[in-house]
Amino acid sequence: MSQTPEIKGEFITKEYDNFAFFGPNSPSASDKDERLLPVQFTAPYFDCGGSNKWVVSAVSPVVDFMPRYSNFTHLRRQRIVGVSVMDIDLMEVDFNACNIGPGNPGPNYLSGIHKCRKSTNCKHAAGFGLRRGGYNCNCGSGKQHPFFLDRPYRGVNIEQSTEEEYYNGFICTQTDYRLVLPVVDQLSGVKIEGGGEGKRGGLPPDLQQLDTRKKREALNTSAIIEPATTKIRVLVNSTHKGHNLYTPESHSLSSNNNESSERHPDNVKVMSTDPPTDSANEAPREPSPQEIMALAEKIRDLRESNKLHKYLKLQGSRYQLDITASQAASEYADSNNVDYTVEREYEADLKQHEEYKNVLIQTDKASSTRNASRVVQLLREDVIQMRERHKKRFHANRYSAGARSRRKRASVYDNLAFDKMMRILRWKSSVSRSNCHQMPNHRLTMPGDVGYGASRQFDNEGHTAVRLSNFLSMYLQNVMPDENFGNLRGGGPLHKDMMFGEVIANVMGNYRIYAAGVFFDRYKFENDDGSVRELFGPWAFRRQGAFYAEDQAGYSSMYVDSDWFRQAKARHAANFFGLKKFKVRAYVRSDPQGTSSVRHEFFPIKYSAAPYEMGFWTRPHFRCDGKVDTWVMTYVSPFFGMDSLRTKLEFRGVTTVDVPLSFLEINQCPMPFSVANAFKNTARCDYLSTKCQALPGYPFARGSYRCICRLGFEYWHADGKTWIEGSLLELEYEKKMAGIFSRFDLLKCRPSSASRLSFSLQPFLILLAIVLWFKQ
């Protein structure tokens, strides 16, 4: 018996073949934004007899040529031959209950149903689905929450409140005596490294081309993506051998390592001396406003520390002052470096305060003589005690020897962590398409903690690979080519063109996916004629607005030897623990006319597939292959089939997606030592009065956080905001270290107090009656 030989071969050609792809003609052929996918949503309807739920369907057309194989290209036209439908549970679809506005464009049937009071502003909160309470009520600028209640007012609590609680609470009071920060637009000599790449906040270069239509028309026509017509270039080997701060525009971004060796702003000295003796005809130079402000600030600090006589020397009309002489190596770090256990103890205090508040409110409700003012007074005293207790912990921890010995491992702010972050940002910008070939391998791979948050932020992109791997698992475990069911034939083996179509669709369907692939293990892919390929790895990628696909089995280096493939195979080649079992209750037409539906011969269809948690994200690496050429993170998801005897599962291969690292949003806020985040403990919030919160929307940018006031503190700046931006803090700190006028020391919160003196007529009348009674 002759054995079917394995297919040997190599690339037929080194050039890509061009195929004109005529996609769906919606939303419009003139729209240049590739992120507007041709998907339409139906109105909500009840799926009676199916899922028996209220659903919303996402519908996308399937387009073919008509006539398809005609040589007369002028006769070709698009024809919709089918639609792809996906049903979404209506109860899981969020709605915005706030008023119509810039963040909530209409029409919105459920807009304006929030219950925020007039003194607060409504803000949408995601994740509630079609349920009440999916919003927060924030106090506007110049207003504050009661300092004994944690902010903001949550919509779910407002919806559950009684009528009395609603009308007597959930309000904001006016904050008096607010500070207007001085505006001094001075940026000379200040350099901010680690900002977002370009004006689009970290978008890769080819996505920055989506700004305006005018920009796109100036590009090469081959780089323009049109929803109706797109060029796809495919390189296939049919026979196989088997062989990648946010800052204002005025900030500059350093992109080479030489800048790190420049003089640090800490070493800058502001000097003012008499003019040289050989320039007698030249008028004496007046000191600049920046020098005056820097000198005034340093003189004030030195006078307060009783060290003025040591550093300031008067010599007639000549003075000299070293502005860094009174500064430690890290003045800010010295005042904010505390062990993270202090933060955890404060969070425990907040939890106890919340429980204490609930107990007081419930007790007051159950009491026959209700006394809301007494409850408020007790909560006020509890917050004051908590604030003082936290200050004692803060100062005791700062000056303890134990805290200094642990500062590197679990500090709220760490200079070493900040230096590490800056090295990573310079590292990322130092590697590019032009020089990656000269870089050693260790410079093309970053530590794993740089990718902190990728599993959550790139959840949709990872599930794209999971969807394909689950489909392959279901197909390989249930479909047998030799089966037939009367007039119905069983499915055939997987077709190579189908695999190329799947990976190209993954790249075209999500603008954040730069590459996608399916990689079969050795001798696991079978052709239509029954022959077996040693390797088969269809892979698609985007570049300059065009889409390319090729079979990586034609490479001289085999993909089965790569780290990510070997890691996936080592995990799942013999261990199937954690696979999720699925059941598909399939119905088919009883006859070609489809007069009725009957159960499939195998009912239900069962298969095992890997959930999202079984896949993994690789470390950030630079894909230097002449195709993607950027920093990416790769998600790998395994798929499984049945062995030759169809008795047990076996590992068949993996599906992958590559997402650019530039889309990852870093988190600089304080975290415990156990959290693997390369950017933690680098936020410059004032620890005692504010707490850090990540600010979404600025991918891979330094300063993408905000500092919100802690419980018991209030925001006291009249600038239209209720929190402090991290980018402003980073800029003002660099200005302060450079000796330029800075507002850094003012960017903190002050202790809360009564909003204003109020006058009540009832106590006045009682006091007047008592006085008159004594006089009588």
Short mmCIF file of N, CA, C and O in Angstrom, two decimals, residues 229-334:
data_model
loop_
_atom_site.label_atom_id
_atom_site.label_comp_id
_atom_site.label_asym_id
_atom_site.label_seq_id
_atom_site.Cartn_x
_atom_site.Cartn_y
_atom_site.Cartn_z
N THR A 229 -13.41 49.16 -2.20
CA THR A 229 -12.36 48.54 -2.99
C THR A 229 -11.08 48.54 -2.18
O THR A 229 -10.62 49.59 -1.75
N THR A 230 -10.49 47.40 -1.95
CA THR A 230 -9.27 47.29 -1.19
C THR A 230 -8.33 46.33 -1.89
O THR A 230 -8.78 45.31 -2.43
N LYS A 231 -7.05 46.65 -1.90
CA LYS A 231 -6.07 45.79 -2.53
C LYS A 231 -5.52 44.80 -1.52
O LYS A 231 -5.12 45.16 -0.43
N ILE A 232 -5.50 43.55 -1.90
CA ILE A 232 -4.93 42.50 -1.08
C ILE A 232 -3.83 41.83 -1.89
O ILE A 232 -4.04 41.45 -3.03
N ARG A 233 -2.69 41.72 -1.27
CA ARG A 233 -1.58 41.06 -1.95
C ARG A 233 -1.27 39.78 -1.18
O ARG A 233 -1.09 39.80 0.02
N VAL A 234 -1.20 38.69 -1.89
CA VAL A 234 -1.03 37.38 -1.27
C VAL A 234 0.19 36.70 -1.84
O VAL A 234 0.40 36.69 -3.06
N LEU A 235 1.02 36.16 -0.97
CA LEU A 235 2.18 35.36 -1.36
C LEU A 235 1.97 33.97 -0.79
O LEU A 235 1.94 33.78 0.42
N VAL A 236 1.80 33.00 -1.67
CA VAL A 236 1.45 31.64 -1.25
C VAL A 236 2.47 30.67 -1.80
O VAL A 236 2.92 30.82 -2.94
N ASN A 237 2.86 29.71 -1.00
CA ASN A 237 3.65 28.59 -1.52
C ASN A 237 2.76 27.37 -1.54
O ASN A 237 2.45 26.76 -0.53
N SER A 238 2.31 26.99 -2.72
CA SER A 238 1.36 25.90 -2.83
C SER A 238 2.02 24.56 -2.53
O SER A 238 1.37 23.61 -2.17
N THR A 239 3.33 24.49 -2.68
CA THR A 239 4.05 23.28 -2.27
C THR A 239 5.04 23.67 -1.21
O THR A 239 5.69 24.70 -1.30
N HIS A 240 5.18 22.83 -0.21
CA HIS A 240 5.89 23.25 0.99
C HIS A 240 7.03 22.31 1.31
O HIS A 240 6.94 21.11 1.20
N LYS A 241 8.09 22.97 1.74
CA LYS A 241 9.24 22.22 2.22
C LYS A 241 9.11 22.02 3.72
O LYS A 241 9.64 21.05 4.27
N GLY A 242 8.39 22.88 4.37
CA GLY A 242 8.22 22.82 5.80
C GLY A 242 9.23 23.65 6.55
O GLY A 242 10.03 23.10 7.28
N HIS A 243 9.35 24.42 6.25
CA HIS A 243 10.35 25.25 6.96
C HIS A 243 9.70 26.04 8.14
O HIS A 243 9.00 26.30 8.39
N ASN A 244 6.26 42.86 15.73
CA ASN A 244 6.01 44.21 16.63
C ASN A 244 5.54 45.39 17.56
O ASN A 244 5.30 45.59 17.76
N LEU A 245 4.03 60.98 26.13
CA LEU A 245 3.23 61.80 27.12
C LEU A 245 2.43 62.75 26.34
O LEU A 245 2.83 63.64 25.69
N TYR A 246 1.37 61.44 26.22
CA TYR A 246 0.57 62.59 25.80
C TYR A 246 1.17 63.83 26.43
O TYR A 246 1.33 63.94 27.63
N THR A 247 1.56 64.80 25.65
CA THR A 247 1.99 66.10 26.14
C THR A 247 1.44 67.14 25.21
O THR A 247 1.05 66.84 24.08
N PRO A 248 1.38 68.41 25.62
CA PRO A 248 0.98 69.44 24.68
C PRO A 248 1.92 69.48 23.49
O PRO A 248 3.04 68.98 23.53
N GLU A 249 1.46 70.13 22.39
CA GLU A 249 2.25 70.14 21.17
C GLU A 249 3.57 70.86 21.34
O GLU A 249 4.51 70.64 20.59
N SER A 250 3.64 71.72 22.35
CA SER A 250 4.88 72.46 22.55
C SER A 250 5.96 71.61 23.17
O SER A 250 7.13 71.99 23.20
N HIS A 251 5.58 70.43 23.71
CA HIS A 251 6.59 69.57 24.33
C HIS A 251 7.30 68.80 23.24
O HIS A 251 6.73 68.46 22.22
N SER A 252 8.55 68.50 23.49
CA SER A 252 9.34 67.73 22.52
C SER A 252 9.58 66.35 23.05
O SER A 252 9.68 66.14 24.24
N LEU A 253 9.69 65.39 22.14
CA LEU A 253 9.89 63.99 22.50
C LEU A 253 11.29 63.58 22.07
O LEU A 253 11.63 63.65 20.91
N SER A 254 12.06 63.15 23.04
CA SER A 254 13.42 62.70 22.73
C SER A 254 13.37 61.32 22.13
O SER A 254 12.67 60.45 22.62
N SER A 255 14.11 61.09 21.06
CA SER A 255 14.07 59.79 20.40
C SER A 255 15.45 59.18 20.21
O SER A 255 15.59 58.23 19.45
N ASN A 256 16.47 59.68 20.84
CA ASN A 256 17.76 59.01 20.76
C ASN A 256 18.39 58.97 22.14
O ASN A 256 18.07 59.74 23.03
N ASN A 257 19.30 58.05 22.30
CA ASN A 257 19.89 57.82 23.60
C ASN A 257 20.93 58.86 23.97
O ASN A 257 21.34 58.93 25.12
N ASN A 258 21.37 59.65 23.00
CA ASN A 258 22.39 60.64 23.32
C ASN A 258 21.86 61.72 24.25
O ASN A 258 22.61 62.34 24.99
N GLU A 259 20.53 61.95 24.22
CA GLU A 259 19.98 63.01 25.04
C GLU A 259 20.02 62.66 26.51
O GLU A 259 19.98 63.53 27.37
N SER A 260 20.10 61.40 26.82
CA SER A 260 20.14 61.02 28.23
C SER A 260 21.44 61.41 28.89
O SER A 260 21.53 61.48 30.11
N SER A 261 22.49 61.66 28.07
CA SER A 261 23.77 62.05 28.65
C SER A 261 23.92 63.54 28.79
O SER A 261 24.95 64.02 29.21
N GLU A 262 22.87 64.32 28.41
CA GLU A 262 22.96 65.76 28.54
C GLU A 262 22.89 66.16 30.01
O GLU A 262 22.53 65.37 30.88
N ARG A 263 23.19 67.40 30.26
CA ARG A 263 23.19 67.89 31.64
C ARG A 263 21.79 67.84 32.22
O ARG A 263 20.85 68.32 31.61
N HIS A 264 21.67 67.27 33.38
CA HIS A 264 20.37 67.14 34.04
C HIS A 264 19.93 68.51 34.54
O HIS A 264 20.75 69.31 34.97
N PRO A 265 18.61 68.79 34.51
CA PRO A 265 18.14 70.08 35.00
C PRO A 265 18.51 70.37 36.45
O PRO A 265 18.57 71.51 36.87
N ASP A 266 18.79 69.30 37.24
CA ASP A 266 19.19 69.55 38.63
C ASP A 266 20.50 70.32 38.73
O ASP A 266 20.79 70.97 39.74
N ASN A 267 21.32 70.24 37.68
CA ASN A 267 22.63 70.88 37.74
C ASN A 267 22.62 72.32 37.21
O ASN A 267 23.66 72.95 37.10
N VAL A 268 21.45 72.80 36.79
CA VAL A 268 21.36 74.16 36.25
C VAL A 268 21.55 75.16 37.39
O VAL A 268 20.98 75.01 38.46
N LYS A 269 22.33 76.18 37.16
CA LYS A 269 22.57 77.22 38.15
C LYS A 269 22.17 78.57 37.56
O LYS A 269 22.52 78.89 36.44
N VAL A 270 21.41 79.31 38.31
CA VAL A 270 21.01 80.66 37.90
C VAL A 270 22.01 81.63 38.51
O VAL A 270 22.12 81.73 39.73
N MET A 271 22.73 82.32 37.67
CA MET A 271 23.78 83.23 38.13
C MET A 271 23.51 84.62 37.56
O MET A 271 22.99 84.77 36.47
N SER A 272 23.84 85.63 38.32
CA SER A 272 23.75 87.01 37.84
C SER A 272 25.00 87.74 38.32
O SER A 272 25.25 87.85 39.51
N THR A 273 25.82 88.21 37.41
CA THR A 273 27.07 88.87 37.75
C THR A 273 27.16 90.18 37.02
O THR A 273 26.39 90.48 36.11
N ASP A 274 28.14 90.98 37.43
CA ASP A 274 28.38 92.24 36.75
C ASP A 274 28.88 91.98 35.34
O ASP A 274 29.46 90.93 35.06
N PRO A 275 28.67 92.91 34.40
CA PRO A 275 29.16 92.72 33.04
C PRO A 275 30.68 92.66 33.02
O PRO A 275 31.34 93.19 33.90
N PRO A 276 31.27 92.02 32.02
CA PRO A 276 32.72 91.93 31.95
C PRO A 276 33.35 93.31 31.85
O PRO A 276 32.77 94.25 31.32
N THR A 277 34.58 93.40 32.37
CA THR A 277 35.27 94.69 32.38
C THR A 277 35.66 95.15 31.00
O THR A 277 35.81 96.34 30.76
N ASP A 278 35.81 94.23 30.03
CA ASP A 278 36.19 94.63 28.68
C ASP A 278 35.01 95.08 27.87
O ASP A 278 35.15 95.37 26.69
N SER A 279 33.80 95.13 28.43
CA SER A 279 32.62 95.61 27.72
C SER A 279 32.08 96.83 28.43
O SER A 279 30.94 96.85 28.90
N ALA A 280 32.91 97.86 28.51
CA ALA A 280 32.52 99.05 29.25
C ALA A 280 31.39 99.79 28.58
O ALA A 280 30.60 100.47 29.24
N ASN A 281 31.31 99.70 27.26
CA ASN A 281 30.29 100.45 26.54
C ASN A 281 28.95 99.73 26.51
O ASN A 281 27.95 100.27 26.05
N GLU A 282 28.94 98.48 26.99
CA GLU A 282 27.70 97.70 26.94
C GLU A 282 26.89 97.92 28.21
O GLU A 282 27.44 97.93 29.31
N ALA A 283 25.60 98.09 28.08
CA ALA A 283 24.73 98.32 29.23
C ALA A 283 24.63 97.07 30.07
O ALA A 283 24.67 95.95 29.55
N PRO A 284 24.52 97.23 31.40
CA PRO A 284 24.41 96.04 32.26
C PRO A 284 23.16 95.24 31.91
O PRO A 284 22.10 95.81 31.62
N ARG A 285 23.27 93.91 31.92
CA ARG A 285 22.15 93.04 31.57
C ARG A 285 21.21 92.92 32.74
O ARG A 285 21.62 92.61 33.86
N GLU A 286 19.93 93.17 32.49
CA GLU A 286 18.92 93.01 33.52
C GLU A 286 18.59 91.52 33.69
O GLU A 286 18.50 90.79 32.71
N PRO A 287 18.42 91.07 34.92
CA PRO A 287 18.06 89.66 35.10
C PRO A 287 16.67 89.39 34.52
O PRO A 287 15.77 90.23 34.58
N SER A 288 16.50 88.21 33.96
CA SER A 288 15.22 87.84 33.35
C SER A 288 14.19 87.57 34.44
O SER A 288 14.54 87.30 35.60
N PRO A 289 12.89 87.61 34.09
CA PRO A 289 11.86 87.29 35.09
C PRO A 289 12.02 85.88 35.66
O PRO A 289 11.72 85.65 36.83
N GLN A 290 12.49 84.95 34.83
CA GLN A 290 12.66 83.59 35.32
C GLN A 290 13.76 83.53 36.39
O GLN A 290 13.63 82.84 37.40
N GLU A 291 14.85 84.28 36.17
CA GLU A 291 15.92 84.31 37.16
C GLU A 291 15.43 84.96 38.46
O GLU A 291 15.75 84.50 39.56
N ILE A 292 14.65 86.03 38.33
CA ILE A 292 14.14 86.70 39.52
C ILE A 292 13.23 85.78 40.31
O ILE A 292 13.34 85.67 41.54
N MET A 293 12.31 85.08 39.61
CA MET A 293 11.38 84.19 40.30
C MET A 293 12.13 83.03 40.95
O MET A 293 11.82 82.61 42.07
N ALA A 294 13.13 82.49 40.24
CA ALA A 294 13.90 81.38 40.80
C ALA A 294 14.67 81.83 42.03
O ALA A 294 14.71 81.13 43.06
N LEU A 295 15.28 83.01 41.95
CA LEU A 295 16.02 83.52 43.10
C LEU A 295 15.10 83.82 44.27
O LEU A 295 15.41 83.51 45.43
N ALA A 296 13.95 84.42 43.98
CA ALA A 296 13.01 84.73 45.06
C ALA A 296 12.52 83.46 45.75
O ALA A 296 12.39 83.42 46.98
N GLU A 297 12.26 82.43 44.96
CA GLU A 297 11.78 81.19 45.55
C GLU A 297 12.85 80.54 46.42
O GLU A 297 12.58 80.09 47.54
N LYS A 298 14.09 80.55 45.93
CA LYS A 298 15.16 79.94 46.70
C LYS A 298 15.51 80.75 47.94
O LYS A 298 15.81 80.19 49.00
N ILE A 299 15.49 82.07 47.81
CA ILE A 299 15.77 82.91 48.98
C ILE A 299 14.71 82.68 50.06
O ILE A 299 15.02 82.60 51.26
N ARG A 300 13.44 82.54 49.66
CA ARG A 300 12.38 82.28 50.63
C ARG A 300 12.58 80.94 51.31
O ARG A 300 12.47 80.82 52.54
N ASP A 301 12.92 79.93 50.53
CA ASP A 301 13.14 78.61 51.12
C ASP A 301 14.33 78.61 52.06
O ASP A 301 14.29 78.01 53.14
N LEU A 302 15.39 79.30 51.65
CA LEU A 302 16.57 79.33 52.50
C LEU A 302 16.34 80.13 53.77
O LEU A 302 16.85 79.80 54.85
N ARG A 303 15.56 81.21 53.65
CA ARG A 303 15.29 82.01 54.84
C ARG A 303 14.46 81.21 55.83
O ARG A 303 14.66 81.28 57.04
N GLU A 304 13.49 80.45 55.30
CA GLU A 304 12.66 79.65 56.19
C GLU A 304 13.47 78.53 56.86
O GLU A 304 13.17 78.12 57.98
N SER A 305 14.49 78.04 56.19
CA SER A 305 15.32 76.98 56.77
C SER A 305 16.54 77.51 57.51
O SER A 305 17.41 76.73 57.90
N ASN A 306 16.63 78.84 57.68
CA ASN A 306 17.72 79.48 58.42
C ASN A 306 19.10 79.15 57.83
O ASN A 306 20.08 79.00 58.55
N LYS A 307 19.15 78.99 56.52
CA LYS A 307 20.43 78.71 55.87
C LYS A 307 20.80 79.78 54.86
O LYS A 307 21.65 79.58 54.00
N LEU A 308 20.14 80.93 54.95
CA LEU A 308 20.39 81.98 53.97
C LEU A 308 21.83 82.47 54.05
O LEU A 308 22.46 82.73 53.02
N HIS A 309 22.35 82.61 55.29
CA HIS A 309 23.70 83.15 55.42
C HIS A 309 24.75 82.20 54.85
O HIS A 309 25.85 82.61 54.52
N LYS A 310 24.41 80.93 54.70
CA LYS A 310 25.37 79.94 54.23
C LYS A 310 25.52 79.94 52.72
O LYS A 310 26.60 79.69 52.19
N TYR A 311 24.40 80.21 52.02
CA TYR A 311 24.41 80.07 50.57
C TYR A 311 24.36 81.40 49.82
O TYR A 311 24.61 81.44 48.62
N LEU A 312 23.96 82.47 50.47
CA LEU A 312 23.81 83.75 49.80
C LEU A 312 24.93 84.67 50.24
O LEU A 312 25.09 84.94 51.43
N LYS A 313 25.74 85.14 49.34
CA LYS A 313 26.87 86.02 49.62
C LYS A 313 26.69 87.31 48.85
O LYS A 313 26.66 87.30 47.62
N LEU A 314 26.57 88.41 49.59
CA LEU A 314 26.43 89.71 48.95
C LEU A 314 27.81 90.31 48.73
O LEU A 314 28.62 90.38 49.67
N GLN A 315 28.09 90.76 47.54
CA GLN A 315 29.37 91.36 47.19
C GLN A 315 29.11 92.64 46.39
O GLN A 315 29.24 92.67 45.18
N GLY A 316 28.73 93.69 47.07
CA GLY A 316 28.43 94.94 46.38
C GLY A 316 27.20 94.79 45.51
O GLY A 316 26.14 94.42 45.98
N SER A 317 27.37 95.06 44.22
CA SER A 317 26.26 94.91 43.28
C SER A 317 26.24 93.53 42.65
O SER A 317 25.49 93.28 41.72
N ARG A 318 27.06 92.66 43.13
CA ARG A 318 27.18 91.32 42.54
C ARG A 318 26.64 90.29 43.52
O ARG A 318 26.96 90.32 44.69
N TYR A 319 25.80 89.37 43.03
CA TYR A 319 25.33 88.30 43.88
C TYR A 319 25.46 86.99 43.12
O TYR A 319 25.39 86.94 41.89
N GLN A 320 25.65 85.92 43.85
CA GLN A 320 25.74 84.60 43.28
C GLN A 320 24.88 83.65 44.13
O GLN A 320 24.91 83.73 45.36
N LEU A 321 24.17 82.79 43.46
CA LEU A 321 23.29 81.87 44.18
C LEU A 321 23.18 80.58 43.39
O LEU A 321 22.81 80.59 42.22
N ASP A 322 23.52 79.49 44.01
CA ASP A 322 23.37 78.17 43.41
C ASP A 322 21.98 77.66 43.80
O ASP A 322 21.73 77.36 44.96
N ILE A 323 21.08 77.55 42.81
CA ILE A 323 19.69 77.20 43.14
C ILE A 323 19.54 75.74 43.51
O ILE A 323 18.50 75.33 44.01
N THR A 324 20.54 74.93 43.25
CA THR A 324 20.43 73.51 43.61
C THR A 324 21.14 73.19 44.91
O THR A 324 21.15 72.04 45.32
N ALA A 325 21.75 74.20 45.53
CA ALA A 325 22.52 73.90 46.73
C ALA A 325 21.65 73.44 47.88
O ALA A 325 22.06 72.63 48.70
N SER A 326 20.40 73.95 47.95
CA SER A 326 19.52 73.59 49.05
C SER A 326 18.64 72.40 48.73
O SER A 326 17.84 71.99 49.55
N GLN A 327 18.75 71.86 47.51
CA GLN A 327 17.90 70.77 47.11
C GLN A 327 18.61 69.44 47.30
O GLN A 327 19.81 69.32 47.02
N ALA A 328 17.86 68.49 47.76
CA ALA A 328 18.39 67.14 47.82
C ALA A 328 18.36 66.55 46.42
O ALA A 328 17.87 67.16 45.47
N ALA A 329 18.88 65.35 46.30
CA ALA A 329 18.89 64.72 44.98
C ALA A 329 17.47 64.53 44.47
O ALA A 329 17.22 64.61 43.28
N SER A 330 16.54 64.30 45.34
CA SER A 330 15.14 64.15 44.93
C SER A 330 14.26 64.70 46.04
O SER A 330 13.86 63.99 46.95
N GLU A 331 13.98 65.98 45.97
CA GLU A 331 13.18 66.62 47.01
C GLU A 331 11.77 66.06 47.04
O GLU A 331 11.21 65.82 48.10
N TYR A 332 11.20 65.85 45.86
CA TYR A 332 9.83 65.33 45.82
C TYR A 332 9.77 63.89 46.34
O TYR A 332 8.88 63.53 47.12
N ALA A 333 10.72 63.07 45.92
CA ALA A 333 10.71 61.67 46.36
C ALA A 333 10.89 61.58 47.87
O ALA A 333 10.29 60.72 48.52
N ASP A 334 11.70 62.48 48.46
CA ASP A 334 11.92 62.44 49.90
C ASP A 334 10.65 62.75 50.67
O ASP A 334 10.44 62.24 51.77
#
